[in-house]
Amino acid sequence: KGEPLVNFTWWHISPAILMMWAPLGFRLTCYYYRKAYYRAFFWDPPACAVGELHGGYVGERKFPFILQNMHRYFLYLAIIVWGFLTYDAIRAFFFPSGFGMGVGTLVLVVNSALLGLYTFSCHSLRHRVGGCMDCPSKSKSRLKLWQIVSSLNARHPTFAWCSLVWVAFSDLYIRLVATGAITDLRLF
Ligand code: FES
């Protein structure tokens, strides 16, 4: 809705492709997704109490898997991306005719909420805000933050899948509205 912040006249496909590497890197290096795709595609580990299939197993200490350690930096980028998406969701309440709400507004608000839950339930964030403290009771605010992130963290897998599906749906919905294939229903 409204004019885009930046006008990409030199780029003829979706500008989202220019910054997709940041959320993609965040998902690929996510501890939960790593567990899922290591087990599903590499059979690593094959099962509980079953020995390693691969000789010379070095975990994530060698290239390319050592790059998984960049997860914390992808987290910082993901928080910035989430900030932009939240700004977009707020802007979706403002129509040329004034304040209102359409189905698209709801789609963007749910998108921001699910991505926020996924991002702020991250294992790295949990460690960043309080997991690294030797004595949590020395900082009440960090302890509180750690408790909040920990309670979200218990549902991290659910947030991971829900946000992934909703991001795809939101992109499709916005694309269909932008190309005129469907009309965004105005609720009020
Ligand atoms: Fe999943 Fe950080 S562990 S996003």
Tab-separated table of C-alpha atoms and ligand atoms in Angstrom:
chain	number	residue	atom	x	y	z
A	1	LYS	CA	0.000	0.000	0.000
A	2	GLY	CA	1.343	3.486	-0.807
A	3	GLU	CA	4.666	4.277	-2.467
A	4	PRO	CA	7.582	1.877	-1.936
A	5	LEU	CA	10.464	3.175	0.229
A	6	VAL	CA	12.956	2.494	-2.550
A	7	ASN	CA	12.202	2.493	-6.257
A	8	PHE	CA	13.939	-0.434	-7.944
A	9	THR	CA	13.733	0.676	-11.568
A	10	TRP	CA	16.976	-1.220	-12.409
A	11	TRP	CA	15.743	-4.507	-10.974
A	12	HIS	CA	12.995	-6.291	-12.831
A	13	ILE	CA	12.177	-9.189	-10.537
A	14	SER	CA	11.084	-9.151	-6.911
A	15	PRO	CA	13.363	-6.929	-4.731
A	16	ALA	CA	12.827	-9.522	-1.984
A	17	ILE	CA	15.403	-11.686	-3.795
A	18	LEU	CA	18.105	-9.080	-2.991
A	19	MET	CA	17.780	-9.618	0.749
A	20	MET	CA	16.488	-13.185	0.898
A	21	TRP	CA	19.941	-14.459	1.913
A	22	ALA	CA	19.498	-13.008	5.411
A	23	PRO	CA	16.267	-14.804	6.462
A	24	LEU	CA	17.348	-17.873	4.465
A	25	GLY	CA	20.681	-17.984	6.314
A	26	PHE	CA	18.807	-17.544	9.594
A	27	ARG	CA	16.565	-20.541	8.853
A	28	LEU	CA	19.331	-22.731	7.436
A	29	THR	CA	21.542	-22.227	10.490
A	30	CYS	CA	18.645	-22.470	13.007
A	31	TYR	CA	19.355	-25.101	15.660
A	32	TYR	CA	15.899	-26.618	15.275
A	33	TYR	CA	16.031	-26.869	11.456
A	34	ARG	CA	19.572	-28.225	11.687
A	35	LYS	CA	18.331	-31.044	13.906
A	36	ALA	CA	15.502	-31.734	11.457
A	37	TYR	CA	17.534	-31.764	8.252
A	38	TYR	CA	20.602	-33.507	9.709
A	39	ARG	CA	18.329	-36.352	10.821
A	40	ALA	CA	16.150	-36.405	7.710
A	41	PHE	CA	18.781	-36.007	4.990
A	42	PHE	CA	22.153	-36.992	6.491
A	43	TRP	CA	20.926	-39.656	8.912
A	44	ASP	CA	23.102	-37.992	11.476
A	45	PRO	CA	22.445	-39.229	14.077
A	46	PRO	CA	20.734	-42.287	12.562
A	47	ALA	CA	18.896	-43.077	15.835
A	48	CYS	CA	19.353	-43.133	19.583
A	49	ALA	CA	22.253	-45.349	20.724
A	50	VAL	CA	23.299	-46.116	17.109
A	51	GLY	CA	26.930	-45.444	16.257
A	52	GLU	CA	28.063	-42.794	13.762
A	53	LEU	CA	27.688	-43.871	10.126
A	54	HIS	CA	30.498	-41.641	8.943
A	55	GLY	CA	34.104	-42.220	9.867
A	56	GLY	CA	36.120	-39.138	10.774
A	57	TYR	CA	33.083	-37.274	12.059
A	58	VAL	CA	34.096	-33.726	12.956
A	59	GLY	CA	30.701	-32.237	13.747
A	60	GLU	CA	30.553	-28.556	12.864
A	61	ARG	CA	34.268	-27.851	13.259
A	62	LYS	CA	35.180	-27.968	9.557
A	63	PHE	CA	33.960	-26.293	6.356
A	64	PRO	CA	31.144	-26.136	5.322
A	65	PHE	CA	29.338	-26.912	8.587
A	66	ILE	CA	31.516	-24.560	10.595
A	67	LEU	CA	29.481	-21.811	8.906
A	68	GLN	CA	26.532	-22.895	11.069
A	69	ASN	CA	28.232	-20.953	13.848
A	70	MET	CA	27.199	-17.735	12.095
A	71	HIS	CA	23.670	-18.269	13.397
A	72	ARG	CA	23.981	-15.511	16.002
A	73	TYR	CA	24.873	-12.957	13.298
A	74	PHE	CA	21.970	-14.095	11.145
A	75	LEU	CA	19.804	-13.571	14.226
A	76	TYR	CA	20.840	-9.897	14.386
A	77	LEU	CA	19.995	-9.504	10.680
A	78	ALA	CA	16.682	-11.325	11.159
A	79	ILE	CA	15.701	-8.886	13.916
A	80	ILE	CA	16.309	-5.987	11.492
A	81	VAL	CA	14.256	-7.712	8.775
A	82	TRP	CA	11.489	-8.334	11.328
A	83	GLY	CA	11.547	-4.613	12.167
A	84	PHE	CA	10.909	-3.738	8.498
A	85	LEU	CA	8.108	-6.319	8.219
A	86	THR	CA	6.470	-4.949	11.358
A	87	TYR	CA	6.715	-1.437	9.940
A	88	ASP	CA	5.017	-2.755	6.769
A	89	ALA	CA	2.246	-4.337	8.873
A	90	ILE	CA	1.620	-1.003	10.635
A	91	ARG	CA	1.588	0.859	7.309
A	92	ALA	CA	-1.042	-1.597	6.053
A	93	PHE	CA	-3.552	0.092	8.391
A	94	PHE	CA	-3.204	3.367	6.457
A	95	PHE	CA	-5.124	3.544	3.178
A	96	PRO	CA	-5.244	6.536	0.803
A	97	SER	CA	-8.727	7.193	2.250
A	98	GLY	CA	-7.518	6.986	5.864
A	99	PHE	CA	-7.227	4.469	8.663
A	100	GLY	CA	-8.749	1.048	8.030
A	101	MET	CA	-8.210	-2.650	7.824
A	102	GLY	CA	-8.278	-5.114	4.963
A	103	VAL	CA	-7.623	-8.838	4.724
A	104	GLY	CA	-4.105	-7.907	3.591
A	105	THR	CA	-3.614	-5.943	6.822
A	106	LEU	CA	-4.485	-9.043	8.840
A	107	VAL	CA	-2.184	-11.180	6.697
A	108	LEU	CA	0.742	-8.816	7.364
A	109	VAL	CA	0.003	-8.493	11.097
A	110	VAL	CA	-0.113	-12.286	11.545
A	111	ASN	CA	3.075	-12.538	9.457
A	112	SER	CA	4.899	-10.094	11.711
A	113	ALA	CA	3.581	-11.791	14.863
A	114	LEU	CA	4.609	-15.306	13.788
A	115	LEU	CA	8.025	-14.160	12.585
A	116	GLY	CA	8.498	-12.272	15.852
A	117	LEU	CA	7.639	-15.383	17.865
A	118	TYR	CA	10.043	-17.460	15.772
A	119	THR	CA	12.866	-14.893	15.955
A	120	PHE	CA	12.512	-14.078	19.650
A	121	SER	CA	12.304	-17.742	20.650
A	122	CYS	CA	15.723	-18.422	19.087
A	123	HIS	CA	18.181	-20.574	21.087
A	124	SER	CA	20.987	-18.106	20.343
A	125	LEU	CA	18.936	-15.210	21.674
A	126	ARG	CA	18.147	-17.213	24.802
A	127	HIS	CA	21.860	-17.672	25.376
A	128	ARG	CA	22.602	-14.050	24.431
A	129	VAL	CA	20.173	-12.513	26.913
A	130	GLY	CA	20.961	-14.679	29.916
A	131	GLY	CA	22.296	-18.125	29.158
A	132	CYS	CA	25.880	-16.922	29.371
A	133	MET	CA	25.519	-15.481	32.910
A	134	ASP	CA	27.295	-17.255	35.740
A	135	CYS	CA	24.940	-15.880	38.350
A	136	PRO	CA	21.509	-14.918	36.894
A	137	SER	CA	20.205	-13.479	40.174
A	138	LYS	CA	22.755	-10.636	39.900
A	139	SER	CA	20.777	-9.053	37.053
A	140	LYS	CA	17.019	-9.224	37.580
A	141	SER	CA	16.212	-7.664	34.190
A	142	ARG	CA	18.364	-10.141	32.272
A	143	LEU	CA	16.915	-12.985	34.295
A	144	LYS	CA	13.389	-11.816	33.405
A	145	LEU	CA	14.320	-11.540	29.723
A	146	TRP	CA	15.873	-14.994	29.813
A	147	GLN	CA	12.709	-16.417	31.384
A	148	ILE	CA	10.537	-14.814	28.673
A	149	VAL	CA	12.752	-16.078	25.835
A	150	SER	CA	12.935	-19.500	27.510
A	151	SER	CA	9.165	-19.826	27.671
A	152	LEU	CA	8.922	-18.878	23.967
A	153	ASN	CA	11.841	-21.173	23.196
A	154	ALA	CA	9.851	-24.221	24.350
A	155	ARG	CA	7.596	-23.685	21.313
A	156	HIS	CA	10.355	-22.777	18.848
A	157	PRO	CA	9.640	-25.702	16.456
A	158	THR	CA	5.945	-24.752	16.247
A	159	PHE	CA	6.823	-21.101	15.567
A	160	ALA	CA	9.403	-22.218	12.991
A	161	TRP	CA	6.864	-24.133	10.878
A	162	CYS	CA	3.919	-21.748	11.341
A	163	SER	CA	6.003	-18.698	10.403
A	164	LEU	CA	7.508	-20.492	7.391
A	165	VAL	CA	4.099	-21.438	5.991
A	166	TRP	CA	2.645	-17.979	6.729
A	167	VAL	CA	5.558	-16.137	5.093
A	168	ALA	CA	4.975	-18.113	1.905
A	169	PHE	CA	1.230	-17.441	2.083
A	170	SER	CA	1.770	-13.702	2.749
A	171	ASP	CA	4.158	-13.378	-0.186
A	172	LEU	CA	1.673	-15.118	-2.454
A	173	TYR	CA	-1.246	-13.003	-1.209
A	174	ILE	CA	0.630	-9.717	-1.649
A	175	ARG	CA	1.822	-10.795	-5.093
A	176	LEU	CA	-1.730	-11.657	-6.202
A	177	VAL	CA	-3.056	-8.317	-4.917
A	178	ALA	CA	-0.145	-6.373	-6.460
A	179	THR	CA	-0.661	-7.952	-9.886
A	180	GLY	CA	-4.415	-7.371	-9.745
A	181	ALA	CA	-5.237	-11.084	-9.822
A	182	ILE	CA	-7.342	-10.636	-6.657
A	183	THR	CA	-8.721	-7.625	-4.808
A	184	ASP	CA	-7.893	-7.046	-1.165
A	185	LEU	CA	-11.167	-7.141	0.758
A	186	ARG	CA	-11.594	-4.016	2.913
A	187	LEU	CA	-13.010	-4.884	6.368
A	188	PHE	CA	-13.583	-1.302	7.537
B	1	FES	FE1	16.073	-21.463	15.533
B	1	FES	FE2	17.797	-19.532	16.326
B	1	FES	S1	17.667	-21.558	16.933
B	1	FES	S2	16.147	-19.398	14.929
